[in-house]
mmCIF file of C-alpha atoms in Angstrom:
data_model
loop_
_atom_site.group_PDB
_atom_site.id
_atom_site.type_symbol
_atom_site.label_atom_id
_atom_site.label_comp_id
_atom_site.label_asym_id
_atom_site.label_seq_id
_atom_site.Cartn_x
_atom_site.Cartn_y
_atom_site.Cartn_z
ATOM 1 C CA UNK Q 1 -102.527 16.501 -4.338
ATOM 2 C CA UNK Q 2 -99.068 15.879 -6.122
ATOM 3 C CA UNK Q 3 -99.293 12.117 -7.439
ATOM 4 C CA UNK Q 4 -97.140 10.386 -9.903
ATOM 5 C CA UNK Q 5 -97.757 10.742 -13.759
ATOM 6 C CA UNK Q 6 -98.973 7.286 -15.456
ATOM 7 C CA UNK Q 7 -97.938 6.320 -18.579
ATOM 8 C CA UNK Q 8 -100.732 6.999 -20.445
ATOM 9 C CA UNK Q 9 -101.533 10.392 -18.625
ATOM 10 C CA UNK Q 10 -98.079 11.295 -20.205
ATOM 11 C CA UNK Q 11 -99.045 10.280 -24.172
ATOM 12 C CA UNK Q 12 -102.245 11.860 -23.452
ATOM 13 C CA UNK Q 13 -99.934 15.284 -22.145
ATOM 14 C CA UNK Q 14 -97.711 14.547 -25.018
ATOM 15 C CA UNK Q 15 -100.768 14.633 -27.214
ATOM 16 C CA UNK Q 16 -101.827 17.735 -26.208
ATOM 17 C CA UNK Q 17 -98.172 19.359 -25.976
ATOM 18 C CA UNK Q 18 -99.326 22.555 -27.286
ATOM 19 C CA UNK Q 19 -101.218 23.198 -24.138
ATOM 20 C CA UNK Q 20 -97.858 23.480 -21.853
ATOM 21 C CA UNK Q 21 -97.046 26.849 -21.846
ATOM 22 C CA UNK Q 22 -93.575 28.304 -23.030
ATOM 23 C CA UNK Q 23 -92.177 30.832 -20.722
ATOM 24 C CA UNK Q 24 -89.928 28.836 -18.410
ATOM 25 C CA UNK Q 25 -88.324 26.970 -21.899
ATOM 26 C CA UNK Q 26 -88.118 30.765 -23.637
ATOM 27 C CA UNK Q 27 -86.271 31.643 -20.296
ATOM 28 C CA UNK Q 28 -84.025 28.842 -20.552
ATOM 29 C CA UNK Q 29 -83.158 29.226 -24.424
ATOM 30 C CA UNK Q 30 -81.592 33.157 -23.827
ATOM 31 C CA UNK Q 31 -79.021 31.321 -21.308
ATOM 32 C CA UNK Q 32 -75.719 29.189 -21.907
ATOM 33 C CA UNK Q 33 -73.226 30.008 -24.723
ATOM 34 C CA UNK Q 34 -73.610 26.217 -26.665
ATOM 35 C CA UNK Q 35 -77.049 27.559 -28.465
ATOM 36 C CA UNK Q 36 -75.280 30.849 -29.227
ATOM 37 C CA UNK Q 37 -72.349 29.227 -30.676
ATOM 38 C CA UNK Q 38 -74.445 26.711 -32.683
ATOM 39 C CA UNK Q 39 -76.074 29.402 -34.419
ATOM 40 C CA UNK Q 40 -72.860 31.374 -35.098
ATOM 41 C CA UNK Q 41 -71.497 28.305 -36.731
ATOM 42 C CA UNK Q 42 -74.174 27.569 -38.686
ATOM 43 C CA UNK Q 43 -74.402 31.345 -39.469
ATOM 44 C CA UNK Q 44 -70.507 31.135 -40.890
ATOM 45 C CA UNK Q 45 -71.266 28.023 -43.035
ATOM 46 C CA UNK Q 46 -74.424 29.797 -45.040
ATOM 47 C CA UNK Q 47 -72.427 32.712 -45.767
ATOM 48 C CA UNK Q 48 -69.561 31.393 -46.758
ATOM 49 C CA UNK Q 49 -72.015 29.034 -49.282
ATOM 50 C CA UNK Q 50 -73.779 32.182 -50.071
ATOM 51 C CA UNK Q 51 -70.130 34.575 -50.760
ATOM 52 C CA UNK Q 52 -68.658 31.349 -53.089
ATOM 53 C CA UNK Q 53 -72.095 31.049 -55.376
ATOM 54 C CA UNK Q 54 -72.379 34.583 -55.975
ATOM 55 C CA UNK Q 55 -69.360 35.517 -56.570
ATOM 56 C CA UNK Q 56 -69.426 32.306 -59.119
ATOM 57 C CA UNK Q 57 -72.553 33.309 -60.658
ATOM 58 C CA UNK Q 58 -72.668 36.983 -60.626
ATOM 59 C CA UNK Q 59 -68.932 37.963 -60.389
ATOM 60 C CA UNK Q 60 -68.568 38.249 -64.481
ATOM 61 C CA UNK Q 61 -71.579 40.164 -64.657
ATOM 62 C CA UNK Q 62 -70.291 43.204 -61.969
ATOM 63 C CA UNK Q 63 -67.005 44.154 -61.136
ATOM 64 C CA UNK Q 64 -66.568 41.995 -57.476
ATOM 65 C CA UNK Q 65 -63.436 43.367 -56.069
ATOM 66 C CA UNK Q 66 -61.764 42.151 -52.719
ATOM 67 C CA UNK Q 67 -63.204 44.905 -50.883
ATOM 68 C CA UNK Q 68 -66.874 44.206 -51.760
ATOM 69 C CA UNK Q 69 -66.496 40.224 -50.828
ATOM 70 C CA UNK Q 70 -65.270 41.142 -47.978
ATOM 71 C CA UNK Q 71 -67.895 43.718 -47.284
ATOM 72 C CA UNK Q 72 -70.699 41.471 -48.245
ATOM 73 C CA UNK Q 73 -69.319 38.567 -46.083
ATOM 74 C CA UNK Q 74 -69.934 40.862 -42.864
ATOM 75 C CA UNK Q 75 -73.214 41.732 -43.721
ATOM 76 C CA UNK Q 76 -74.513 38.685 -44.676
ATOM 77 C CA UNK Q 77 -73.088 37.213 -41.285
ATOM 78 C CA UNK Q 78 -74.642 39.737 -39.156
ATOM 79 C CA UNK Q 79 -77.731 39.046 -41.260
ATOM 80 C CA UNK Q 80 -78.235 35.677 -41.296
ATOM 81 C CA UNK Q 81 -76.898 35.158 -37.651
ATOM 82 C CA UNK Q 82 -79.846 37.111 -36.588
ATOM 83 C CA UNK Q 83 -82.405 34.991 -38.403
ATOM 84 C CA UNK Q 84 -80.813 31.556 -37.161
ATOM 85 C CA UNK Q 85 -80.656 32.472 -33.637
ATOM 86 C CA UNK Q 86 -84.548 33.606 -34.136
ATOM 87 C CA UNK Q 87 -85.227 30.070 -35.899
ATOM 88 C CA UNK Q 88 -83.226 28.174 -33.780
ATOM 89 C CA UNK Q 89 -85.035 29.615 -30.700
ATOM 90 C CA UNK Q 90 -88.238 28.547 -31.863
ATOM 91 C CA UNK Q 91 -87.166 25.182 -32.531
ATOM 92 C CA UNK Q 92 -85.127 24.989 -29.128
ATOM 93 C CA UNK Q 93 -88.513 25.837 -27.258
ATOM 94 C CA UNK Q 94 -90.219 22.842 -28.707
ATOM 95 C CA UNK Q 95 -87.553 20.576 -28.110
ATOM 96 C CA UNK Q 96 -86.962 21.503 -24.456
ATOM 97 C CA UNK Q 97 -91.815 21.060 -24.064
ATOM 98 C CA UNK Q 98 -91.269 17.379 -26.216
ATOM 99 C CA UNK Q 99 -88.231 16.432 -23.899
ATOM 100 C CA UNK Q 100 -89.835 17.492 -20.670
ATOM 101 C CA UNK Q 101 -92.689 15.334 -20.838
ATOM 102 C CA UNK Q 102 -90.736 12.017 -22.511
ATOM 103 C CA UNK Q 103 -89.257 12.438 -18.701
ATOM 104 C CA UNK Q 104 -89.318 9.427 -16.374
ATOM 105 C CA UNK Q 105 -91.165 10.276 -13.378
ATOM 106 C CA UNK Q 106 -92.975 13.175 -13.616
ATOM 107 C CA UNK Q 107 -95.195 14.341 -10.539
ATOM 108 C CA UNK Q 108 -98.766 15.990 -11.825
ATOM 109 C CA UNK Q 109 -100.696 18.410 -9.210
ATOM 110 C CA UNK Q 110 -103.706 20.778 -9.906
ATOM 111 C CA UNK Q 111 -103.694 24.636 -9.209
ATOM 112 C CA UNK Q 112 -105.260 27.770 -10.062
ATOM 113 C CA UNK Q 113 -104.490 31.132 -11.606
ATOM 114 C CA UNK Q 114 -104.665 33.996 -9.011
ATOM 115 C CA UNK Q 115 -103.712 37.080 -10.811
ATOM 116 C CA UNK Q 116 -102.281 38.170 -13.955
ATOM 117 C CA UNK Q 117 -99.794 41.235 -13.713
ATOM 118 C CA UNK Q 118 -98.673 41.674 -16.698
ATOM 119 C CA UNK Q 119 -98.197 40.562 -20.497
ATOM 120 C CA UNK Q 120 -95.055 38.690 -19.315
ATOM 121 C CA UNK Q 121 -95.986 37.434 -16.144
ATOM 122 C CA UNK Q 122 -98.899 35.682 -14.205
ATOM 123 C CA UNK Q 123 -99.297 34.073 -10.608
ATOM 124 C CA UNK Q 124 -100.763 30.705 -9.590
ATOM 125 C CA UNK Q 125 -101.498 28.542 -6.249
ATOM 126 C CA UNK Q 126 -100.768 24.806 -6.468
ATOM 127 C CA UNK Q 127 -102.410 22.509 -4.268
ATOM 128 C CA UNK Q 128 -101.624 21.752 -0.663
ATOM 129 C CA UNK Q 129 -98.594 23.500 -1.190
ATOM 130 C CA UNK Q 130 -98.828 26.265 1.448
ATOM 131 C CA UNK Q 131 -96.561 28.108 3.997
ATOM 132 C CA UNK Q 132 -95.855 27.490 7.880
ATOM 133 C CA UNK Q 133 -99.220 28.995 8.943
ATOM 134 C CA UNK Q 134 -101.289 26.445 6.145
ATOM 135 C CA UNK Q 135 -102.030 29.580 3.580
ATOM 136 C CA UNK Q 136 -101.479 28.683 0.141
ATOM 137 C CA UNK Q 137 -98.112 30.616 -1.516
ATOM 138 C CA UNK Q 138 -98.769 32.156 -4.792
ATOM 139 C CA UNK Q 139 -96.138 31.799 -7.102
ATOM 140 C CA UNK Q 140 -95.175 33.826 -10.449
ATOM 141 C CA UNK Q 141 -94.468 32.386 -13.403
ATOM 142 C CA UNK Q 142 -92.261 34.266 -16.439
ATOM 143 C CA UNK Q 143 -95.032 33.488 -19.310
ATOM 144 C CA UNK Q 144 -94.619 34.759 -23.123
ATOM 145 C CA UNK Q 145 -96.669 37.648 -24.415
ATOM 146 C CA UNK Q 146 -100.525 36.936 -22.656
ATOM 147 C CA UNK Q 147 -100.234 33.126 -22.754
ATOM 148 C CA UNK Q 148 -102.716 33.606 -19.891
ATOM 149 C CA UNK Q 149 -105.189 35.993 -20.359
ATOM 150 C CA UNK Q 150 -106.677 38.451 -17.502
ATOM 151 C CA UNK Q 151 -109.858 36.580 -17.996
ATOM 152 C CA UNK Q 152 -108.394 33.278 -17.408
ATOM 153 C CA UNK Q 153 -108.068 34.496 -13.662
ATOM 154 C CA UNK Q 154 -109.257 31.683 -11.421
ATOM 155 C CA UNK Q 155 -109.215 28.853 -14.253
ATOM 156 C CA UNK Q 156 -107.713 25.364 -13.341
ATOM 157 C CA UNK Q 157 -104.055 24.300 -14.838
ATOM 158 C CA UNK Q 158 -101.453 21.701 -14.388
ATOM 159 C CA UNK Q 159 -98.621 21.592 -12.663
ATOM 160 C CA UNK Q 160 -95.790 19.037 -13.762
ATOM 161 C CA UNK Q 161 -92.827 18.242 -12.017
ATOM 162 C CA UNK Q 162 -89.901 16.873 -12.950
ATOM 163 C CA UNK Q 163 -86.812 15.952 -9.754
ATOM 164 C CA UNK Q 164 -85.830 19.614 -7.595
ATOM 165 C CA UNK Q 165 -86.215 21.939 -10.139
ATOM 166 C CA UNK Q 166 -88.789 21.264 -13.033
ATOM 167 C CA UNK Q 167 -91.592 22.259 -13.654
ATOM 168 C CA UNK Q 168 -94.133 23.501 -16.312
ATOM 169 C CA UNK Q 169 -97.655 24.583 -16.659
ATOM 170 C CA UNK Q 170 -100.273 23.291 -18.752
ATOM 171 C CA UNK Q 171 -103.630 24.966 -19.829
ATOM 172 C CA UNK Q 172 -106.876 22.553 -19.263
ATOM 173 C CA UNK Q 173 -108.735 21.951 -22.348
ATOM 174 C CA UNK Q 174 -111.661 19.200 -22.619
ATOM 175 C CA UNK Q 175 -108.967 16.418 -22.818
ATOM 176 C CA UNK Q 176 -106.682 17.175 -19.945
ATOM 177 C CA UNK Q 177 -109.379 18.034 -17.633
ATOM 178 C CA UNK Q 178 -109.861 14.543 -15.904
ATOM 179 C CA UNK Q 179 -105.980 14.566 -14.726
ATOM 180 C CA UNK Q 180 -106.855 16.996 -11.491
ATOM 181 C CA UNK Q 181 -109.621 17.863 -9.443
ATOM 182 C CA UNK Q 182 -112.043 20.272 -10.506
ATOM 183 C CA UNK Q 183 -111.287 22.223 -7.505
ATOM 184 C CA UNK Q 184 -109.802 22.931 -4.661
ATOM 185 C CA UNK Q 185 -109.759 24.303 -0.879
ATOM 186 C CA UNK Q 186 -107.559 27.130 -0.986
ATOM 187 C CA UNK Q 187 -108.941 28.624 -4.255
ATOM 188 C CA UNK Q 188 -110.862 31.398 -3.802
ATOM 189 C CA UNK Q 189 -108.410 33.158 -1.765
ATOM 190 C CA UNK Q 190 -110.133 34.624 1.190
ATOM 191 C CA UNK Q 191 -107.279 37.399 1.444
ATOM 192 C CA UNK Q 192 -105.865 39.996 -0.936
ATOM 193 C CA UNK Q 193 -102.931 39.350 -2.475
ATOM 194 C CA UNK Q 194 -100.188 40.923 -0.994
ATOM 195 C CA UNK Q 195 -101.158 39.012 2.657
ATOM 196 C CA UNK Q 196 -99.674 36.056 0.854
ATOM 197 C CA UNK Q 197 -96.036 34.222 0.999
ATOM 198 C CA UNK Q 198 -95.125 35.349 -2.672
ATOM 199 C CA UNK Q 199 -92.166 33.467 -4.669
ATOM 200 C CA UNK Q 200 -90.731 33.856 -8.252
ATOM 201 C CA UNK Q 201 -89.995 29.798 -8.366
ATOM 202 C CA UNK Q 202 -91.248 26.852 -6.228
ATOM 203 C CA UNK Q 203 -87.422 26.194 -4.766
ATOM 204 C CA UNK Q 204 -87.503 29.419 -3.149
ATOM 205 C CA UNK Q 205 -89.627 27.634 -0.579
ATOM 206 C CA UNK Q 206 -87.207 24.760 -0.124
ATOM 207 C CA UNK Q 207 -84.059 26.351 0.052
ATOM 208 C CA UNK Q 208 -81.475 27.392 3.130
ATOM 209 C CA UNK Q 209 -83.018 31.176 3.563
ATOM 210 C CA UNK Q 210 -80.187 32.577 5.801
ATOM 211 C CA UNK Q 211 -77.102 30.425 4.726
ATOM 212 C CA UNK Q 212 -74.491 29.457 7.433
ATOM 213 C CA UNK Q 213 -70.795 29.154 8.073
ATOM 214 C CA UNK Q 214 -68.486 26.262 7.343
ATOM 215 C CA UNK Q 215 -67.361 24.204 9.994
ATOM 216 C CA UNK Q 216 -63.431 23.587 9.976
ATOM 217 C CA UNK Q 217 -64.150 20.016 9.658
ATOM 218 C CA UNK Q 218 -65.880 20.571 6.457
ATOM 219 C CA UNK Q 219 -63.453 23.132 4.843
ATOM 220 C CA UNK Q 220 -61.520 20.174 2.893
ATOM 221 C CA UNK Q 221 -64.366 18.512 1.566
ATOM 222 C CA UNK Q 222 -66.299 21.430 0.065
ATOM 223 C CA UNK Q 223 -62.518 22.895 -1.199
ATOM 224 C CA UNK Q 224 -62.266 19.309 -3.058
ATOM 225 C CA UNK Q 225 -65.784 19.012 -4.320
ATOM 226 C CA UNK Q 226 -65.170 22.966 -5.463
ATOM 227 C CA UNK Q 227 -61.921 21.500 -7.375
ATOM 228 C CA UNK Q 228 -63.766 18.984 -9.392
ATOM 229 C CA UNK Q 229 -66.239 21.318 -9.793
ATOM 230 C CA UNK Q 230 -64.442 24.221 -11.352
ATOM 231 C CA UNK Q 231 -62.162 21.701 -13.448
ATOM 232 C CA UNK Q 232 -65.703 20.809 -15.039
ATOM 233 C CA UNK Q 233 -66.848 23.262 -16.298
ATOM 234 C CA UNK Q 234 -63.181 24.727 -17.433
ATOM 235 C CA UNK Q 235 -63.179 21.906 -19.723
ATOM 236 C CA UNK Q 236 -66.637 22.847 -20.911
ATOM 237 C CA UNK Q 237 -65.301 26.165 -21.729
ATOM 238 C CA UNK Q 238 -62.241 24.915 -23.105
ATOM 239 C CA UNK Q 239 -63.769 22.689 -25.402
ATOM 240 C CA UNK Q 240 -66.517 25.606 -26.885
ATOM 241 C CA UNK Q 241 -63.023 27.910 -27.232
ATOM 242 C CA UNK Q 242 -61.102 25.358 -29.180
ATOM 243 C CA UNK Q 243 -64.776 25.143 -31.492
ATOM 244 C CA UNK Q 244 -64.336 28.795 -32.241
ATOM 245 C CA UNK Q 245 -60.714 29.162 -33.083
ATOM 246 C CA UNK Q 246 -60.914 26.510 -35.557
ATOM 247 C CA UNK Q 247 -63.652 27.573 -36.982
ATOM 248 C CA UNK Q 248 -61.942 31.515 -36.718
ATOM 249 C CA UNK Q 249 -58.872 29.909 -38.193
ATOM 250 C CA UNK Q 250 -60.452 28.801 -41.279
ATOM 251 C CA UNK Q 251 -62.529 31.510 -42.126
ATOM 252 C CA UNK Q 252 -59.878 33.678 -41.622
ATOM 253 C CA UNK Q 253 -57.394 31.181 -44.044
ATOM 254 C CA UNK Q 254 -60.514 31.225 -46.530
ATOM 255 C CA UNK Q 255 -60.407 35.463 -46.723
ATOM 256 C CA UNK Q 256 -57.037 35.497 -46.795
ATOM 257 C CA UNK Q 257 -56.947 33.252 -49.789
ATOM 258 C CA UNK Q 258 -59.621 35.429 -52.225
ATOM 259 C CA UNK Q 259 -58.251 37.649 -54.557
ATOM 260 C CA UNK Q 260 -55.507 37.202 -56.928
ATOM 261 C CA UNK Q 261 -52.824 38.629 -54.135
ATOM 262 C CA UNK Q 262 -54.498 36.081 -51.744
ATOM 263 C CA UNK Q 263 -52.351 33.647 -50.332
ATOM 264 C CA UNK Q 264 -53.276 30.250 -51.104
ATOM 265 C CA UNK Q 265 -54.882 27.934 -49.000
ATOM 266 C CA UNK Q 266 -52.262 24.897 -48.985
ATOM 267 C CA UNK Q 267 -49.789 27.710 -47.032
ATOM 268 C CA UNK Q 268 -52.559 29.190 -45.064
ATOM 269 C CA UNK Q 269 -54.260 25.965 -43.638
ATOM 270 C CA UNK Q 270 -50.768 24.322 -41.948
ATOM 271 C CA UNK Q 271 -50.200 27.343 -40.068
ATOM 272 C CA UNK Q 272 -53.668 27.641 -39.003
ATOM 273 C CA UNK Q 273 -53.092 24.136 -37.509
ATOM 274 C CA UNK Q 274 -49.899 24.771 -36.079
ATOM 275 C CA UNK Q 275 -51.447 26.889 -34.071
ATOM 276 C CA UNK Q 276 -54.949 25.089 -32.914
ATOM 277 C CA UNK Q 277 -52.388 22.521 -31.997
ATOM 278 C CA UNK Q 278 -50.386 25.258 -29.840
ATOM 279 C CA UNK Q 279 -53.912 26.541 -28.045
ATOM 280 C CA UNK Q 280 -54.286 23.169 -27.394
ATOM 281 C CA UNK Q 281 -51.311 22.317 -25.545
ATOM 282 C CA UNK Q 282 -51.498 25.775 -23.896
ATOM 283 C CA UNK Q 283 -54.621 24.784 -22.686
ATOM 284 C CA UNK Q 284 -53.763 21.045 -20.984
ATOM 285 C CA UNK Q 285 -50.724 22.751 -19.375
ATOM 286 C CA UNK Q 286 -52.823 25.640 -17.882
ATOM 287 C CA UNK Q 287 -55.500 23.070 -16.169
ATOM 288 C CA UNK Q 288 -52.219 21.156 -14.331
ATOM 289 C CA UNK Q 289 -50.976 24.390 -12.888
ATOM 290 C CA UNK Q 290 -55.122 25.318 -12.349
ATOM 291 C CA UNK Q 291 -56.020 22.373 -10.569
ATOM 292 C CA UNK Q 292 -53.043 23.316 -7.906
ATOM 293 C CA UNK Q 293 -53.565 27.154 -7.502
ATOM 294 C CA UNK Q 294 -57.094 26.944 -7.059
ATOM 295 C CA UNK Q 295 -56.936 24.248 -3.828
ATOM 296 C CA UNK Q 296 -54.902 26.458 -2.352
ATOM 297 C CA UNK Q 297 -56.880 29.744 -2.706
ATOM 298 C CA UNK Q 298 -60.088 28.068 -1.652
ATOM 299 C CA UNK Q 299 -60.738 29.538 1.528
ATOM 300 C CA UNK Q 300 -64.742 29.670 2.376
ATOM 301 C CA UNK Q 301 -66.103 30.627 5.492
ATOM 302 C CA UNK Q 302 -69.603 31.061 4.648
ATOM 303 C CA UNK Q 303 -72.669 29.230 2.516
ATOM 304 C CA UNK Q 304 -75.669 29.684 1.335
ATOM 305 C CA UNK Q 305 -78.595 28.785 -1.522
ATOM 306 C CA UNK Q 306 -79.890 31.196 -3.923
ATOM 307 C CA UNK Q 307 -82.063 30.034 -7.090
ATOM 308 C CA UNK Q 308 -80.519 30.215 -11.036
ATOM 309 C CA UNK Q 309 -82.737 32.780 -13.005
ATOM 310 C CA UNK Q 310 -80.201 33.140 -16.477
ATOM 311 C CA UNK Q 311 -76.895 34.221 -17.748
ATOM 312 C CA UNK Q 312 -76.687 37.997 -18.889
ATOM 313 C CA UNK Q 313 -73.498 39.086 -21.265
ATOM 314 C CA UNK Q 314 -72.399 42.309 -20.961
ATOM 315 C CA UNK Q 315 -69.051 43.955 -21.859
ATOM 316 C CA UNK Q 316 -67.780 40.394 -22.800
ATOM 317 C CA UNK Q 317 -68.353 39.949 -19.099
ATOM 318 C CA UNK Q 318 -70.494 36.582 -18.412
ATOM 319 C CA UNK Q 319 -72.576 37.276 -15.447
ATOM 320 C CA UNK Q 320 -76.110 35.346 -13.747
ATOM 321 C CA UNK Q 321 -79.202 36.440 -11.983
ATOM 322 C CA UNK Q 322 -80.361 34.974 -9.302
ATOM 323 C CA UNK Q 323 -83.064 34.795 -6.749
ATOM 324 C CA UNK Q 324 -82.028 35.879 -2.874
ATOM 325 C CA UNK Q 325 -83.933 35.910 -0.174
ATOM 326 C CA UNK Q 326 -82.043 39.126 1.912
ATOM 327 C CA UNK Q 327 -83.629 40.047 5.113
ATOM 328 C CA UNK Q 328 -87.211 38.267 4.118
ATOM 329 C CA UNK Q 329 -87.426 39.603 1.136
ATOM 330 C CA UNK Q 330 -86.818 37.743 -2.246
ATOM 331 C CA UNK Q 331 -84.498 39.744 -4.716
ATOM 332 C CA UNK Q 332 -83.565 39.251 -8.228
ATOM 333 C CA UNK Q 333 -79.754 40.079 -7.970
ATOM 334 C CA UNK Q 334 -76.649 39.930 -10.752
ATOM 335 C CA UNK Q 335 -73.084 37.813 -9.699
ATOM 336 C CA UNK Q 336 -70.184 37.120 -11.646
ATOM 337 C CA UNK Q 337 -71.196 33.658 -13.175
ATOM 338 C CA UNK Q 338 -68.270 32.096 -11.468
ATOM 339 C CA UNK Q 339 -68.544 28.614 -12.231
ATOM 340 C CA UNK Q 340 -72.266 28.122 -12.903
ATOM 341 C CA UNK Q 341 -72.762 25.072 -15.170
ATOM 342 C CA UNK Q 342 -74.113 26.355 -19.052
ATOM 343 C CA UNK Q 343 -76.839 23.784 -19.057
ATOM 344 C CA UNK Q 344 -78.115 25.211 -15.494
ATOM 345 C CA UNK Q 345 -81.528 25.045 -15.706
ATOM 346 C CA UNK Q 346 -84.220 28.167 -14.412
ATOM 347 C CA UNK Q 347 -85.052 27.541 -11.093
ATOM 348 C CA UNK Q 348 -82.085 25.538 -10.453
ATOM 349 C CA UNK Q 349 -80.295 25.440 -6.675
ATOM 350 C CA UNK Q 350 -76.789 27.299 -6.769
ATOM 351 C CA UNK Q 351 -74.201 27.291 -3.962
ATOM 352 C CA UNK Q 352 -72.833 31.010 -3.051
ATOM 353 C CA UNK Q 353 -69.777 30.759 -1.189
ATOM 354 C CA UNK Q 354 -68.072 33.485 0.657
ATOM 355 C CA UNK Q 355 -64.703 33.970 1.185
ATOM 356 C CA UNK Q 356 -62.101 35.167 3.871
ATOM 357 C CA UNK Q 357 -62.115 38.404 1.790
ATOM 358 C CA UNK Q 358 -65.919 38.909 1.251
ATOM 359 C CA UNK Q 359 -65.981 37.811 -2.630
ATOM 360 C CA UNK Q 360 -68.577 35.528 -3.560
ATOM 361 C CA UNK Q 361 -68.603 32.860 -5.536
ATOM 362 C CA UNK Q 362 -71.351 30.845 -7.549
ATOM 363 C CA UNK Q 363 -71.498 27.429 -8.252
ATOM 364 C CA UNK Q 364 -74.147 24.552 -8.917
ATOM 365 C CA UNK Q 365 -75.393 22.556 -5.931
ATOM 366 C CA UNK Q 366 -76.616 19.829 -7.919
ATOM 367 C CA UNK Q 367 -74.222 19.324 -11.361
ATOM 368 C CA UNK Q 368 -75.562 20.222 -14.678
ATOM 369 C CA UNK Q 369 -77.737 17.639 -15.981
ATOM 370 C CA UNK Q 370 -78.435 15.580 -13.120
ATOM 371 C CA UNK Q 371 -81.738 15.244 -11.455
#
């Protein structure tokens, strides 16, 4: 049965961190544009380092001409971006397991592993959690390459919970084994599997299956809460943008400047400013005009709850999967992101609106960050 985590269970989970399995936090570290970013930025700083010593160092010794720099700078780049974004991955993963279980009240429940389907994927049943006609629900769970082996089928593991949409897994070793039962009622199933309620994420259970419409009394309220909403994350974006032009700017004032026909820095850099300083203003007078255009297009008629899965980029077009229950079934669909939050967490509760003219529109139910 779910029960609250004491402190000590927690430094005795935190001990044994290594045991929580990584698929959910893998998930989460392909989604959002701040990790990307990061990476690029540290990515443009390394070869830029790189591009200055050699050149230094090497360029008496072979003939460096503009067109090599500038051929070696786009290499590198690609190069090294692809090993930071691997690194900082890694790093991101572990961050995400320590910060989960430093969490202030975090639930602890025991369940078993039902079936393993694949290298990427396995399928659990917590317990007591079961559907309208008391069967247990077996759920599926996005693992990394075999963190659950085939042979692991029936073992015991851990389910932490952390507010409406964490959760991890945990293997049992010999230290962890004492935090749940040894066993449990509705393990072994007495059914194959497919007679089972089957989910890709807990909150699939929870949510609003059908959706309904908005009542006319209601229209205002979810318009304004949409407002503040959409102004959020728009300065979110904004902010990232303005990160990347500056950071564009320079680099670009730092090319144009090698070379003895380059043009020097002390020209280069003021106009760069100039015209950060011009985005900027662009931008403040864009969110006034914004904030009263998009009151008065709001115009839903229809709601309903569908669960985050990640962001996709395609085409330099941002999009987001999500889980859908259509007709009884559960469907792993692709939106327009709309104005899902970048931190949105897997598994978290989105909002799909539907207009008078049959568009859709995603946002978060519960804002980024909040539990």
């Amino acid at each position: 049965m779910k029960r609250l985590c004491t402190e000590s269970e927690k430094e005795l989970l935190y001990k044994n961190r290594k045991q929580m399995l990584k698929g959910i936090f893998q998930t989460a570290s392909k989604s959002g544009f701040a990790p990307q970013f990061v990476s690029l930025f540290i990515s443009i700083i390394l070869t830029l380092v790189l591009v200055i010593f050699f050149t230094m160092k090497l360029g008496n010794q072979f003939q460096v001409t503009e067109f090599k720099i500038k051929a070696w700078i786009i290499f590198l780049l690609f190069a090294i971006e692809v090993v930071v974004s691997a690194i900082m991955n890694v790093f991101r993963v572990k961050k995400e397991a320590k910060r989960f279980i430093k969490r202030k009240n975090i639930m602890i429940n025991g369940g078993n592993i039902v079936a393993v389907d694949a290298a990427d994927r396995f399928a659990y049943i917590e317990d007591d959690v079961r559907d309208e006609e008391g069967r247990p629900i077996i759920m599926d769970y996005p693992s990394c390459d075999y963190d659950i082996m085939p042979e692991e089928v029936g073992n015991r593991i851990i389910i932490l919970h952390d507010g409406d949409s964490g959760f991890q897994l945990v293997k049992v070793n010999d230290e962890l084994k004492g935090l749940i039962p040894n066993g449990t009622q509705d393990y072994p199933l007495t059914e194959e599997l497919q007679n089972y309620t089957r989910v890709p994420h807990p909150n699939m259970i929870k949510i609003d299956k059908v959706g309904h419409d908005i009542p006319e009394n209601e229209k205002d309220s979810y318009a304004d809460w949409y407002v503040k909403a959409v102004q959020g994350e728009a300065f979110k974006v904004a902010k990232i943008c303005s990160f990347i032009i500056v950071i564009a700017i320079a680099v670009i004032c730092i090319i144009l400047s090698i070379g003895e026909k380059g043009c020097p820095l002390w020209k280069t850099l003021p106009i760069g400013a100039a015209g950060c300083a011009g985005f900027a203003l662009f931008l403040w007078l864009l969110s006034r005009i914004n904030k009263v255009n998009i009151k008065r297009q709001v115009q839903f008629t229809y709601v309903k709850e569908v669960i985050f899965h990640s962001y996709i980029f395609q085409n330099n077009v941002t999009k987001v999967y999500v889980y859908e229950w259509n007709q009884g079934q559960i469907q792993l669909l692709e939106y327009p992101a709309g104005n899902v939050a970048m931190k949105t967490g897997y598994g978290s509760v989105l909002y799909k609106f539907t207009d008078k003219k049959g568009k859709y529109v995603l946002t978060n139910k519960i804002p980024s960050g909040k539990k």
